[in-house]
Structures are given as C-alpha cells and as structure tokens.
Amino acid sequence: MGDEDVVLLDFWPSPFGMRVRIALAEKEIKYEYKEEDLRNKSDLLLKMNPVHKKIPVLIYNGKPVCESLIQVQYIDEILPHKSPLLPTDPYQRAIARFWGDFVDNKIYDLGRKLWTTKGEEQEAAKKEFIECLKLLEGELGNKAYFGGENLGYVDVVLVPFYSWFYAYEKCGNFSIETECPKLIAWAKRCMEKDTVSKSLPDQDKIYDFVLHLKKVFGIE
Amino acid sequence: MGDDEEVKVFGMWASPYSRRVELALKLKGIPYEYIEEDLSNKSALLIKHNPVHQKIPVLVHNGKSIPESLVILEYIDETWRNNPILLSQDPYDRAMARFWAKFIDEKILSTTRKVSFTTGKEQEHAIEEVTEQLKLLENEVKGKAYFGGEGIGYVDIVANFLVFWFGNLQEALGINIFSQHKFPFIFEWIQKQLKIDMVDESRIPKDKHLTYIRTRLAAFKSASK
C-alpha cells in the first residue's frame, strides 16, 4: 500500500476509539492519532463528522468514515487479505455482525449505568450486564477468540470494554471474573497481542478517569 | 436458485423493519414463506430462531437463522448475487451506505417512536428533533435518483418506511412533519421509488394501517394513565 494519509480523531478512554486503533494495528496501517478535547471539539472533527460530532473519526485520504463498527468494517475491507476480521462466508459474517451490534447496543449503556447509578438501578444494571456477558461467553464457546483461531470482528468490538472492567467492578462492587471467568480468560488472551495491549489504556487510568467524571458530574 | 432452498421470513405486516426484508427478497426475486407473528403472543419458533432478542424480523435460510434487519439485508445481498446488487463493492461507498442506514434506524426511527408515544412538550421536542434528522437525510438524497448508485440499493430499502409507513403514521397522529413542501427531494425520491414495481406492490394497506396505529396509541395511552 502506498503513502496513504490516515488520521484518527479519538479520545483516549473511548472504547469505540480503541476498536479502530486495534483494527488499524492488525492491518499494520500507519496513521496519525489526534487526541480530541470533547469539551472543546476541533474544527476538523466538526467538519468531518457534522451529523454526530463524535469521535472516533477515521479520515482516509481526506475522506471521513464515522461510527466505530462501520470504521472497523471499512478497515477490514480496504485490506481484506491481511489479518481478516470478518469471515468470508455470508452466514458467519451475519453472526459476527449480529454480535457486534449486540455489544454496541448493550455493553456501553449498561456499563455506564454501573458507574453513574446506585441502589436498585445499579443492581438491575449489574444483573443485566452479567447476563449479556454470559450470552457472549456462550457465543465464544470453546474458541480461543470469537473470530476462531485469530482475532476477529467481535473480538475487536468487545475487548476495549475490558479496559473499563476494573472501573465497573469498583463502582458496582462486584467481580466480573467470578461471574464470567471464560470471558476474562478470553480478554487476557487478547491482551497478549500487542495490537490489543498497545491500543487499550491501563485499567487504573480508566478508573481514575471515571472517578474524575463522577466528581465533575456530581455523582457519588 | 435450487428447489432445495428454503427461505422463511418471520415478520409483522406493520413493521418497517420486517417490510424492508420482504422488499429486498422481492427485488431479488427470491421466493420465501412469510410467517406473520402476533407480537403479543410470540410463537415458539420465533423464540427458537431469535433467542437473544425474540424480535421480528428473522430470516431463516435452509435452517440458519439471521435476526436484525440490517444484518439480514447484507446477508441477502451477499448470498444472492443477482441484481439489484444492494451494496457497492467499493469500501468507502459501503461505509457511507451503512452510515445512513444506521442513522435512519438509530436516529429517525427511534425519534419517530418518541413522537408517537409522547405528548405535550416532550412530543413537540421529538417532532423538532425528527424534522432536523429528516433534513439531514433530505440533503443526502438531493440531486440523486437513489441514495446509492444507479438503481435501488441498501439505503433506499432501509428508507422505504418513508414511502408508505411514515405518511400513514403522521396521518394517524394528526401531525404534519413530512410534506412535499418541507422535503422536496425526499418526495422526488419517493416518486421514483413508486415507479419500481416491487416497491409499489409492497404498499401497506392504508386503512388497515391507520386503524392499527390508532388502536396501538389508544392502548398505550390507557396503559400509561
């Protein structure tokens, strides 16, 4: 691949941004990482994502691609033979997309409730969060990764949330490993890969960030 | 396609998600068995084919279940490679198509639900919100015959709810968000869509639809009292 101009507008704790970092690393695509201050969004971000004004934004030779699941698929499709993330069989692809959507629709919002709510609301979120992780464990089965023997689309979509697990556990007062040991084993397996471990921030840093947000938003 | 291909759709006649799957199959000329679900009394088969969400639509192809309408549309396009091809081969065009499909579902249709099920200030706010969202979609189809390329494609199918469903809904609600005056380009696109046989044939029976919406709204209102 020639000299492509690839820029990623991102925010370091964003699990959505982490997905794109992992995908770019898997494909060995060189890019410029630009940290956005979400309280003071850059003109570039507003120009490249006028509809949602959100990160991550992938700018590929000047053209923006928005929404992390779409970005991961785009990255996979521009270099389909290198570390393929989606399988070639249409039914396997459909299953992968289904679980990608499942993670997107459930994990972020439930995780958010774990650190922004208390009492009954938090307990309900905890219960549902664990149920969702167990469903994912069921989908993983005995495979090393959701993608089979190698990292795949669902692995890339889900593993960024692992960097938030410590924060969820501390705020929610529970142990994810106790409830879902297979999933934690899977996450640790993913973290053995540089493409993943170098794309995710430390769990401690995320926890500090969450504590900071709680202060800023006045959440106990 | 061979005689041993078995395609089933579990759907609901008034659901835009269900109708878009049927439209894709009809456009590609794929015969299928349609199973109407009573959403207040979901069948054991539906639950078996979509245990995670227990929702329609579900496509079952030779025993393999695929839920989620956008996932189903891509599966249909990848499995049956005859015309119309719904998604371009170009990765950037595909990313744009997926973006607008997601926008339609996560923003426009989601806000439309708020418009239907709220009243007063909350409904006013939802109406403003969906109007802004429709303007973005209007901008996207401006100057184009179809959302995608040279013919009906993925986004046109996802946007099919604008051809019949949305107009019926606003009539039942007694509101006027969506008019030719406000959205000339979308209305132009609708006229072109209506010229496609399969789109015109997939018209929702209007009176039946209006009655259905009104009944649902009345039930919702009395349940929330």
CSV table of C-alpha atoms in Angstrom, one decimal:
chain,number,residue,atom,x,y,z
A,1,MET,CA,0.0,0.0,0.0
A,2,GLY,CA,1.4,3.4,-0.9
A,3,ASP,CA,1.6,6.6,1.0
A,4,GLU,CA,-1.9,6.8,2.4
A,5,ASP,CA,-2.9,9.7,4.6
A,6,VAL,CA,-4.7,8.3,7.6
A,7,VAL,CA,-5.8,10.3,10.6
A,8,LEU,CA,-7.8,9.1,13.6
A,9,LEU,CA,-9.6,11.7,15.7
A,10,ASP,CA,-10.0,9.9,19.0
A,11,PHE,CA,-10.3,10.3,22.8
A,12,TRP,CA,-8.0,8.0,24.8
A,13,PRO,CA,-10.6,6.4,27.2
A,14,SER,CA,-13.2,5.8,24.4
A,15,PRO,CA,-13.8,2.1,23.8
A,16,PHE,CA,-15.1,3.0,20.4
A,17,GLY,CA,-11.8,4.6,19.5
A,18,MET,CA,-9.9,1.6,20.9
A,19,ARG,CA,-11.7,-0.6,18.4
A,20,VAL,CA,-10.4,1.4,15.5
A,21,ARG,CA,-6.9,1.5,17.0
A,22,ILE,CA,-6.9,-2.3,17.2
A,23,ALA,CA,-8.2,-2.7,13.6
A,24,LEU,CA,-5.5,-0.3,12.2
A,25,ALA,CA,-2.8,-2.1,14.2
A,26,GLU,CA,-4.0,-5.5,13.0
A,27,LYS,CA,-3.7,-4.3,9.4
A,28,GLU,CA,-0.4,-2.5,10.1
A,29,ILE,CA,-1.8,0.8,8.8
A,30,LYS,CA,0.2,3.8,9.8
A,31,TYR,CA,-1.8,6.7,11.0
A,32,GLU,CA,-1.7,10.0,12.8
A,33,TYR,CA,-3.5,9.9,16.1
A,34,LYS,CA,-5.2,13.2,17.2
A,35,GLU,CA,-6.5,13.5,20.7
A,36,GLU,CA,-9.7,15.5,20.9
A,37,ASP,CA,-10.8,17.6,23.8
A,38,LEU,CA,-14.5,16.7,23.9
A,39,ARG,CA,-15.4,19.9,25.8
A,40,ASN,CA,-13.8,21.9,23.0
A,41,LYS,CA,-14.2,19.9,19.8
A,42,SER,CA,-11.8,20.8,16.9
A,43,ASP,CA,-13.0,22.4,13.7
A,44,LEU,CA,-11.7,19.3,11.9
A,45,LEU,CA,-13.9,17.0,14.0
A,46,LEU,CA,-17.0,19.2,13.4
A,47,LYS,CA,-16.2,19.3,9.7
A,48,MET,CA,-15.5,15.6,9.3
A,49,ASN,CA,-18.5,14.4,11.4
A,50,PRO,CA,-21.1,17.1,11.1
A,51,VAL,CA,-24.0,14.7,11.7
A,52,HIS,CA,-22.9,13.3,15.1
A,53,LYS,CA,-19.9,15.5,16.1
A,54,LYS,CA,-18.4,12.5,17.8
A,55,ILE,CA,-15.2,10.5,17.9
A,56,PRO,CA,-13.8,8.3,16.6
A,57,VAL,CA,-13.5,9.7,13.1
A,58,LEU,CA,-11.2,8.0,10.6
A,59,ILE,CA,-10.0,10.3,7.9
A,60,TYR,CA,-8.7,8.2,5.0
A,61,ASN,CA,-7.0,10.3,2.3
A,62,GLY,CA,-9.2,13.3,3.3
A,63,LYS,CA,-12.5,11.3,3.3
A,64,PRO,CA,-14.2,10.7,6.7
A,65,VAL,CA,-15.6,7.5,7.9
A,66,CYS,CA,-17.7,7.7,11.1
A,67,GLU,CA,-19.1,5.2,13.6
A,68,SER,CA,-16.7,2.6,15.0
A,69,LEU,CA,-18.4,-0.6,13.7
A,70,ILE,CA,-18.5,0.9,10.3
A,71,GLN,CA,-14.9,2.0,10.6
A,72,VAL,CA,-13.7,-1.5,11.6
A,73,GLN,CA,-15.5,-3.0,8.6
A,74,TYR,CA,-14.1,-0.3,6.3
A,75,ILE,CA,-10.5,-1.0,7.5
A,76,ASP,CA,-11.2,-4.7,7.1
A,77,GLU,CA,-12.4,-4.2,3.5
A,78,ILE,CA,-9.6,-2.0,2.3
A,79,LEU,CA,-7.0,-4.7,3.2
A,80,PRO,CA,-9.1,-7.9,3.1
A,81,HIS,CA,-6.2,-10.3,2.9
A,82,LYS,CA,-4.2,-9.1,5.9
A,83,SER,CA,-5.5,-10.3,9.3
A,84,PRO,CA,-9.1,-10.6,8.1
A,85,LEU,CA,-11.5,-9.6,10.8
A,86,LEU,CA,-14.8,-10.8,9.2
A,87,PRO,CA,-15.1,-14.3,7.7
A,88,THR,CA,-15.9,-14.8,4.0
A,89,ASP,CA,-19.0,-17.0,4.5
A,90,PRO,CA,-22.2,-14.8,4.4
A,91,TYR,CA,-23.8,-16.7,7.4
A,92,GLN,CA,-20.6,-16.4,9.5
A,93,ARG,CA,-20.5,-12.8,8.6
A,94,ALA,CA,-24.1,-12.3,9.7
A,95,ILE,CA,-23.4,-14.0,13.0
A,96,ALA,CA,-20.4,-11.7,13.6
A,97,ARG,CA,-22.4,-8.6,12.7
A,98,PHE,CA,-25.2,-9.7,15.0
A,99,TRP,CA,-22.9,-10.0,18.0
A,100,GLY,CA,-21.1,-6.8,17.1
A,101,ASP,CA,-24.5,-5.0,17.2
A,102,PHE,CA,-25.4,-6.8,20.4
A,103,VAL,CA,-22.2,-5.5,22.1
A,104,ASP,CA,-22.8,-2.0,20.8
A,105,ASN,CA,-26.4,-1.9,21.9
A,106,LYS,CA,-25.9,-3.3,25.4
A,107,ILE,CA,-22.4,-3.2,26.9
A,108,TYR,CA,-21.7,0.6,26.8
A,109,ASP,CA,-25.1,1.7,28.2
A,110,LEU,CA,-25.1,-1.0,30.9
A,111,GLY,CA,-21.5,-0.2,31.8
A,112,ARG,CA,-22.3,3.4,32.0
A,113,LYS,CA,-25.2,2.7,34.5
A,114,LEU,CA,-22.7,0.8,36.6
A,115,TRP,CA,-20.7,3.9,37.5
A,116,THR,CA,-23.4,6.6,37.2
A,117,THR,CA,-26.2,4.9,39.3
A,118,LYS,CA,-26.7,3.4,42.7
A,119,GLY,CA,-29.1,1.2,44.6
A,120,GLU,CA,-31.8,-0.6,42.7
A,121,GLU,CA,-31.0,0.9,39.4
A,122,GLN,CA,-27.4,-0.1,39.7
A,123,GLU,CA,-28.3,-3.6,40.8
A,124,ALA,CA,-30.6,-4.1,37.8
A,125,ALA,CA,-27.8,-2.9,35.5
A,126,LYS,CA,-25.3,-5.2,37.1
A,127,LYS,CA,-27.7,-8.2,36.7
A,128,GLU,CA,-28.3,-7.4,33.0
A,129,PHE,CA,-24.6,-6.6,32.4
A,130,ILE,CA,-23.6,-10.1,33.7
A,131,GLU,CA,-26.4,-11.7,31.7
A,132,CYS,CA,-25.1,-10.1,28.5
A,133,LEU,CA,-21.5,-11.2,29.2
A,134,LYS,CA,-22.8,-14.7,29.8
A,135,LEU,CA,-24.5,-14.7,26.4
A,136,LEU,CA,-21.2,-13.6,24.9
A,137,GLU,CA,-19.4,-16.4,26.7
A,138,GLY,CA,-21.9,-18.8,25.2
A,139,GLU,CA,-21.1,-17.4,21.7
A,140,LEU,CA,-17.4,-17.7,22.4
A,141,GLY,CA,-17.8,-21.4,23.4
A,142,ASN,CA,-14.5,-23.3,23.3
A,143,LYS,CA,-12.9,-21.0,20.7
A,144,ALA,CA,-9.8,-19.1,21.5
A,145,TYR,CA,-11.3,-15.9,20.1
A,146,PHE,CA,-14.8,-15.0,18.8
A,147,GLY,CA,-13.0,-15.0,15.4
A,148,GLY,CA,-11.9,-18.6,15.8
A,149,GLU,CA,-8.2,-19.1,16.0
A,150,ASN,CA,-7.4,-15.4,15.3
A,151,LEU,CA,-8.8,-12.1,16.4
A,152,GLY,CA,-12.0,-11.3,14.6
A,153,TYR,CA,-14.6,-8.5,14.3
A,154,VAL,CA,-16.4,-9.4,17.6
A,155,ASP,CA,-13.1,-9.6,19.5
A,156,VAL,CA,-12.2,-6.1,18.2
A,157,VAL,CA,-15.6,-4.7,19.1
A,158,LEU,CA,-15.8,-6.2,22.6
A,159,VAL,CA,-12.3,-6.2,24.0
A,160,PRO,CA,-12.0,-2.4,24.5
A,161,PHE,CA,-14.5,-2.7,27.3
A,162,TYR,CA,-12.0,-4.9,29.2
A,163,SER,CA,-10.1,-1.7,30.0
A,164,TRP,CA,-13.2,-0.4,31.8
A,165,PHE,CA,-13.9,-3.6,33.7
A,166,TYR,CA,-11.9,-2.6,36.8
A,167,ALA,CA,-13.8,0.7,37.0
A,168,TYR,CA,-17.1,-1.1,36.6
A,169,GLU,CA,-16.1,-3.6,39.3
A,170,LYS,CA,-15.1,-0.9,41.8
A,171,CYS,CA,-18.1,1.2,41.2
A,172,GLY,CA,-20.5,-1.7,41.1
A,173,ASN,CA,-18.8,-3.7,43.9
A,174,PHE,CA,-18.6,-7.0,42.2
A,175,SER,CA,-16.1,-9.2,40.4
A,176,ILE,CA,-16.6,-9.8,36.7
A,177,GLU,CA,-14.1,-12.7,36.8
A,178,THR,CA,-16.1,-14.5,39.4
A,179,GLU,CA,-19.2,-14.3,37.3
A,180,CYS,CA,-17.7,-14.7,33.9
A,181,PRO,CA,-14.3,-16.5,34.1
A,182,LYS,CA,-14.3,-17.6,30.5
A,183,LEU,CA,-14.7,-14.1,29.3
A,184,ILE,CA,-11.9,-12.8,31.4
A,185,ALA,CA,-9.7,-15.6,30.2
A,186,TRP,CA,-10.5,-14.5,26.6
A,187,ALA,CA,-9.8,-10.9,27.4
A,188,LYS,CA,-6.4,-11.7,28.9
A,189,ARG,CA,-5.7,-13.9,25.8
A,190,CYS,CA,-6.5,-10.8,23.6
A,191,MET,CA,-4.2,-8.6,25.7
A,192,GLU,CA,-1.3,-10.9,25.0
A,193,LYS,CA,-1.4,-9.4,21.5
A,194,ASP,CA,0.5,-6.1,21.0
A,195,THR,CA,-2.2,-4.9,18.7
A,196,VAL,CA,-4.7,-5.1,21.6
A,197,SER,CA,-2.5,-4.2,24.6
A,198,LYS,CA,-1.0,-1.2,22.9
A,199,SER,CA,-4.4,0.1,21.9
A,200,LEU,CA,-6.0,-0.1,25.4
A,201,PRO,CA,-5.2,2.2,28.3
A,202,ASP,CA,-4.4,0.8,31.7
A,203,GLN,CA,-7.5,-0.2,33.8
A,204,ASP,CA,-6.1,2.1,36.6
A,205,LYS,CA,-6.1,5.1,34.3
A,206,ILE,CA,-9.7,4.4,33.3
A,207,TYR,CA,-10.7,4.1,36.9
A,208,ASP,CA,-9.1,7.4,37.7
A,209,PHE,CA,-10.9,8.9,34.7
A,210,VAL,CA,-14.2,7.6,36.0
A,211,LEU,CA,-13.6,9.0,39.5
A,212,HIS,CA,-12.8,12.3,37.9
A,213,LEU,CA,-16.0,12.2,35.8
A,214,LYS,CA,-18.0,11.3,38.9
A,215,LYS,CA,-16.7,14.4,40.6
A,216,VAL,CA,-17.3,16.6,37.6
A,217,PHE,CA,-20.9,15.4,37.2
A,218,GLY,CA,-21.6,15.3,40.9
A,219,ILE,CA,-22.2,11.6,41.1
A,220,GLU,CA,-21.4,10.0,44.4
B,1,MET,CA,-31.7,-20.9,-7.1
B,2,GLY,CA,-32.3,-24.6,-6.5
B,3,ASP,CA,-35.5,-26.2,-5.3
B,4,ASP,CA,-33.9,-27.2,-2.1
B,5,GLU,CA,-33.5,-23.6,-1.0
B,6,GLU,CA,-35.8,-22.8,1.9
B,7,VAL,CA,-36.3,-19.2,2.8
B,8,LYS,CA,-38.7,-18.1,5.6
B,9,VAL,CA,-39.4,-14.7,7.0
B,10,PHE,CA,-40.9,-14.2,10.4
B,11,GLY,CA,-42.4,-10.8,10.3
B,12,MET,CA,-45.1,-8.4,11.3
B,13,TRP,CA,-47.1,-6.6,8.5
B,14,ALA,CA,-46.9,-3.1,10.0
B,15,SER,CA,-43.3,-3.2,11.0
B,16,PRO,CA,-40.9,-1.2,8.7
B,17,TYR,CA,-38.1,-3.5,9.7
B,18,SER,CA,-40.0,-6.5,8.6
B,19,ARG,CA,-41.2,-4.9,5.3
B,20,ARG,CA,-37.7,-3.9,4.3
B,21,VAL,CA,-36.5,-7.6,4.4
B,22,GLU,CA,-39.5,-8.7,2.3
B,23,LEU,CA,-38.8,-5.9,-0.2
B,24,ALA,CA,-35.2,-7.0,-0.6
B,25,LEU,CA,-36.2,-10.6,-1.2
B,26,LYS,CA,-38.9,-9.5,-3.7
B,27,LEU,CA,-36.5,-7.2,-5.6
B,28,LYS,CA,-34.0,-10.1,-5.9
B,29,GLY,CA,-36.8,-12.4,-7.0
B,30,ILE,CA,-36.2,-14.8,-4.1
B,31,PRO,CA,-39.3,-16.9,-3.2
B,32,TYR,CA,-40.0,-17.1,0.5
B,33,GLU,CA,-42.5,-18.3,3.0
B,34,TYR,CA,-43.8,-15.5,5.2
B,35,ILE,CA,-44.9,-16.2,8.7
B,36,GLU,CA,-46.9,-13.5,10.4
B,37,GLU,CA,-46.1,-13.1,14.1
B,38,ASP,CA,-48.6,-11.9,16.8
B,39,LEU,CA,-46.2,-9.8,18.8
B,40,SER,CA,-48.4,-10.0,21.9
B,41,ASN,CA,-48.1,-13.8,21.7
B,42,LYS,CA,-44.8,-14.7,20.1
B,43,SER,CA,-44.5,-18.2,18.6
B,44,ALA,CA,-42.1,-20.8,20.0
B,45,LEU,CA,-40.5,-20.9,16.5
B,46,LEU,CA,-39.7,-17.2,16.6
B,47,ILE,CA,-38.2,-17.6,20.1
B,48,LYS,CA,-36.2,-20.6,18.8
B,49,HIS,CA,-34.8,-18.6,15.9
B,50,ASN,CA,-34.1,-15.4,17.8
B,51,PRO,CA,-33.5,-16.4,21.4
B,52,VAL,CA,-31.4,-13.3,22.2
B,53,HIS,CA,-33.9,-10.6,21.3
B,54,GLN,CA,-37.1,-12.6,20.4
B,55,LYS,CA,-38.0,-10.0,17.8
B,56,ILE,CA,-39.0,-9.9,14.2
B,57,PRO,CA,-37.8,-9.9,11.5
B,58,VAL,CA,-35.9,-13.1,11.4
B,59,LEU,CA,-34.7,-14.7,8.1
B,60,VAL,CA,-34.3,-18.4,8.2
B,61,HIS,CA,-32.4,-19.8,5.2
B,62,ASN,CA,-32.1,-23.5,5.0
B,63,GLY,CA,-32.5,-23.7,8.7
B,64,LYS,CA,-30.0,-20.9,9.5
B,65,SER,CA,-31.5,-18.0,11.5
B,66,ILE,CA,-30.5,-14.5,10.9
B,67,PRO,CA,-32.1,-11.7,13.0
B,68,GLU,CA,-31.7,-7.9,12.9
B,69,SER,CA,-33.0,-6.3,9.6
B,70,LEU,CA,-29.7,-4.6,8.6
B,71,VAL,CA,-27.8,-7.8,9.2
B,72,ILE,CA,-30.4,-9.7,7.2
B,73,LEU,CA,-30.2,-7.2,4.3
B,74,GLU,CA,-26.4,-7.6,4.0
B,75,TYR,CA,-26.8,-11.4,4.2
B,76,ILE,CA,-29.4,-11.4,1.4
B,77,ASP,CA,-27.1,-9.3,-0.8
B,78,GLU,CA,-24.1,-11.5,-0.1
B,79,THR,CA,-25.9,-14.8,-0.6
B,80,TRP,CA,-27.9,-13.9,-3.8
B,81,ARG,CA,-25.6,-12.1,-6.1
B,82,ASN,CA,-28.2,-11.3,-8.8
B,83,ASN,CA,-29.4,-7.8,-9.5
B,84,PRO,CA,-30.2,-5.5,-7.9
B,85,ILE,CA,-26.9,-5.5,-6.0
B,86,LEU,CA,-27.7,-3.7,-2.9
B,87,LEU,CA,-24.3,-2.6,-1.6
B,88,SER,CA,-21.4,-1.3,-3.8
B,89,GLN,CA,-18.1,-3.2,-3.9
B,90,ASP,CA,-16.2,0.0,-3.0
B,91,PRO,CA,-15.3,0.1,0.7
B,92,TYR,CA,-15.9,3.8,1.1
B,93,ASP,CA,-19.4,3.7,-0.6
B,94,ARG,CA,-20.3,0.7,1.6
B,95,ALA,CA,-19.2,2.7,4.7
B,96,MET,CA,-21.4,5.7,3.6
B,97,ALA,CA,-24.4,3.4,2.9
B,98,ARG,CA,-24.0,1.7,6.4
B,99,PHE,CA,-23.7,5.1,8.0
B,100,TRP,CA,-27.0,6.3,6.6
B,101,ALA,CA,-28.8,3.1,7.3
B,102,LYS,CA,-27.7,3.3,10.9
B,103,PHE,CA,-28.7,7.0,11.0
B,104,ILE,CA,-32.2,6.1,9.8
B,105,ASP,CA,-32.6,3.3,12.4
B,106,GLU,CA,-30.8,4.8,15.4
B,107,LYS,CA,-32.0,8.4,14.9
B,108,ILE,CA,-35.0,8.9,12.6
B,109,LEU,CA,-37.0,5.7,13.5
B,110,SER,CA,-36.0,6.0,17.2
B,111,THR,CA,-37.2,9.6,17.4
B,112,THR,CA,-40.3,8.7,15.5
B,113,ARG,CA,-41.2,6.3,18.3
B,114,LYS,CA,-40.8,9.2,20.7
B,115,VAL,CA,-43.1,11.3,18.5
B,116,SER,CA,-45.7,8.5,18.6
B,117,PHE,CA,-45.6,7.8,22.3
B,118,THR,CA,-45.2,11.2,23.9
B,119,THR,CA,-47.4,14.2,24.3
B,120,GLY,CA,-47.1,17.9,25.0
B,121,LYS,CA,-43.7,19.5,25.3
B,122,GLU,CA,-42.0,16.1,25.0
B,123,GLN,CA,-43.7,15.4,21.7
B,124,GLU,CA,-43.0,18.9,20.4
B,125,HIS,CA,-39.3,18.4,21.1
B,126,ALA,CA,-39.3,15.0,19.5
B,127,ILE,CA,-41.1,16.5,16.4
B,128,GLU,CA,-38.4,19.2,16.2
B,129,GLU,CA,-35.7,16.5,16.5
B,130,VAL,CA,-37.0,14.2,13.8
B,131,THR,CA,-37.5,17.2,11.5
B,132,GLU,CA,-33.8,18.0,11.8
B,133,GLN,CA,-32.9,14.4,11.2
B,134,LEU,CA,-35.1,14.2,8.1
B,135,LYS,CA,-33.4,17.4,6.8
B,136,LEU,CA,-30.0,15.6,7.0
B,137,LEU,CA,-31.5,12.7,5.0
B,138,GLU,CA,-33.0,15.1,2.5
B,139,ASN,CA,-29.6,16.6,2.0
B,140,GLU,CA,-28.2,13.2,1.3
B,141,VAL,CA,-30.6,12.4,-1.5
B,142,LYS,CA,-30.6,15.9,-3.0
B,143,GLY,CA,-29.7,15.7,-6.7
B,144,LYS,CA,-29.6,11.9,-6.7
B,145,ALA,CA,-32.1,9.4,-8.2
B,146,TYR,CA,-31.3,6.9,-5.5
B,147,PHE,CA,-29.4,7.1,-2.2
B,148,GLY,CA,-26.8,4.7,-3.5
B,149,GLY,CA,-25.8,4.4,-7.1
B,150,GLU,CA,-27.6,3.8,-10.4
B,151,GLY,CA,-30.5,1.9,-9.0
B,152,ILE,CA,-32.4,0.9,-5.9
B,153,GLY,CA,-30.0,-0.2,-3.2
B,154,TYR,CA,-29.4,-0.8,0.5
B,155,VAL,CA,-30.2,2.7,1.8
B,156,ASP,CA,-33.3,3.1,-0.5
B,157,ILE,CA,-34.6,-0.2,1.0
B,158,VAL,CA,-33.9,1.0,4.6
B,159,ALA,CA,-35.5,4.3,3.8
B,160,ASN,CA,-38.6,2.5,2.4
B,161,PHE,CA,-40.5,3.4,5.6
B,162,LEU,CA,-40.8,6.9,4.1
B,163,VAL,CA,-42.7,5.7,1.1
B,164,PHE,CA,-45.9,4.5,2.8
B,165,TRP,CA,-45.4,3.9,6.6
B,166,PHE,CA,-44.3,7.4,7.7
B,167,GLY,CA,-47.2,9.2,5.9
B,168,ASN,CA,-49.7,6.8,7.4
B,169,LEU,CA,-48.3,7.3,10.9
B,170,GLN,CA,-48.4,11.1,10.8
B,171,GLU,CA,-52.0,11.0,9.5
B,172,ALA,CA,-53.0,8.7,12.4
B,173,LEU,CA,-51.2,11.1,14.8
B,174,GLY,CA,-52.8,14.2,13.2
B,175,ILE,CA,-49.4,15.9,12.7
B,176,ASN,CA,-47.7,17.3,9.7
B,177,ILE,CA,-43.9,16.8,9.9
B,178,PHE,CA,-43.4,15.3,6.5
B,179,SER,CA,-44.6,17.2,3.4
B,180,GLN,CA,-43.5,17.8,-0.2
B,181,HIS,CA,-43.1,21.4,0.7
B,182,LYS,CA,-40.7,20.8,3.5
B,183,PHE,CA,-38.9,17.8,1.9
B,184,PRO,CA,-39.0,18.2,-1.9
B,185,PHE,CA,-36.0,15.9,-2.6
B,186,ILE,CA,-37.3,13.1,-0.4
B,187,PHE,CA,-40.6,13.4,-2.1
B,188,GLU,CA,-38.9,13.3,-5.5
B,189,TRP,CA,-37.1,10.1,-4.4
B,190,ILE,CA,-40.5,8.7,-3.3
B,191,GLN,CA,-42.0,9.2,-6.7
B,192,LYS,CA,-39.1,7.4,-8.3
B,193,GLN,CA,-39.4,4.5,-5.8
B,194,LEU,CA,-43.1,4.2,-6.6
B,195,LYS,CA,-42.2,3.6,-10.2
B,196,ILE,CA,-40.4,0.4,-9.1
B,197,ASP,CA,-43.0,-2.5,-9.3
B,198,MET,CA,-41.9,-4.3,-6.2
B,199,VAL,CA,-41.9,-1.1,-4.2
B,200,ASP,CA,-45.4,-0.1,-5.3
B,201,GLU,CA,-46.6,-3.7,-4.7
B,202,SER,CA,-45.3,-3.6,-1.2
B,203,ARG,CA,-47.7,-0.8,-0.3
B,204,ILE,CA,-49.2,-1.2,3.2
B,205,PRO,CA,-53.0,-1.4,3.2
B,206,LYS,CA,-53.7,2.2,4.4
B,207,ASP,CA,-57.0,1.9,6.2
B,208,LYS,CA,-55.8,-1.3,8.0
B,209,HIS,CA,-52.6,0.5,9.0
B,210,LEU,CA,-54.3,3.6,10.2
B,211,THR,CA,-56.7,1.5,12.4
B,212,TYR,CA,-53.7,-0.5,13.7
B,213,ILE,CA,-51.8,2.7,14.7
B,214,ARG,CA,-54.8,4.3,16.3
B,215,THR,CA,-55.6,1.1,18.3
B,216,ARG,CA,-52.0,0.9,19.5
B,217,LEU,CA,-51.8,4.5,20.5
B,218,ALA,CA,-55.1,4.3,22.4
B,219,ALA,CA,-53.9,1.2,24.2
B,220,PHE,CA,-50.7,2.9,25.1
B,221,LYS,CA,-52.5,6.0,26.4
B,222,SER,CA,-54.8,4.0,28.6
B,223,ALA,CA,-52.0,1.8,29.9
B,224,SER,CA,-50.0,4.9,30.9
B,225,LYS,CA,-52.9,6.5,32.8
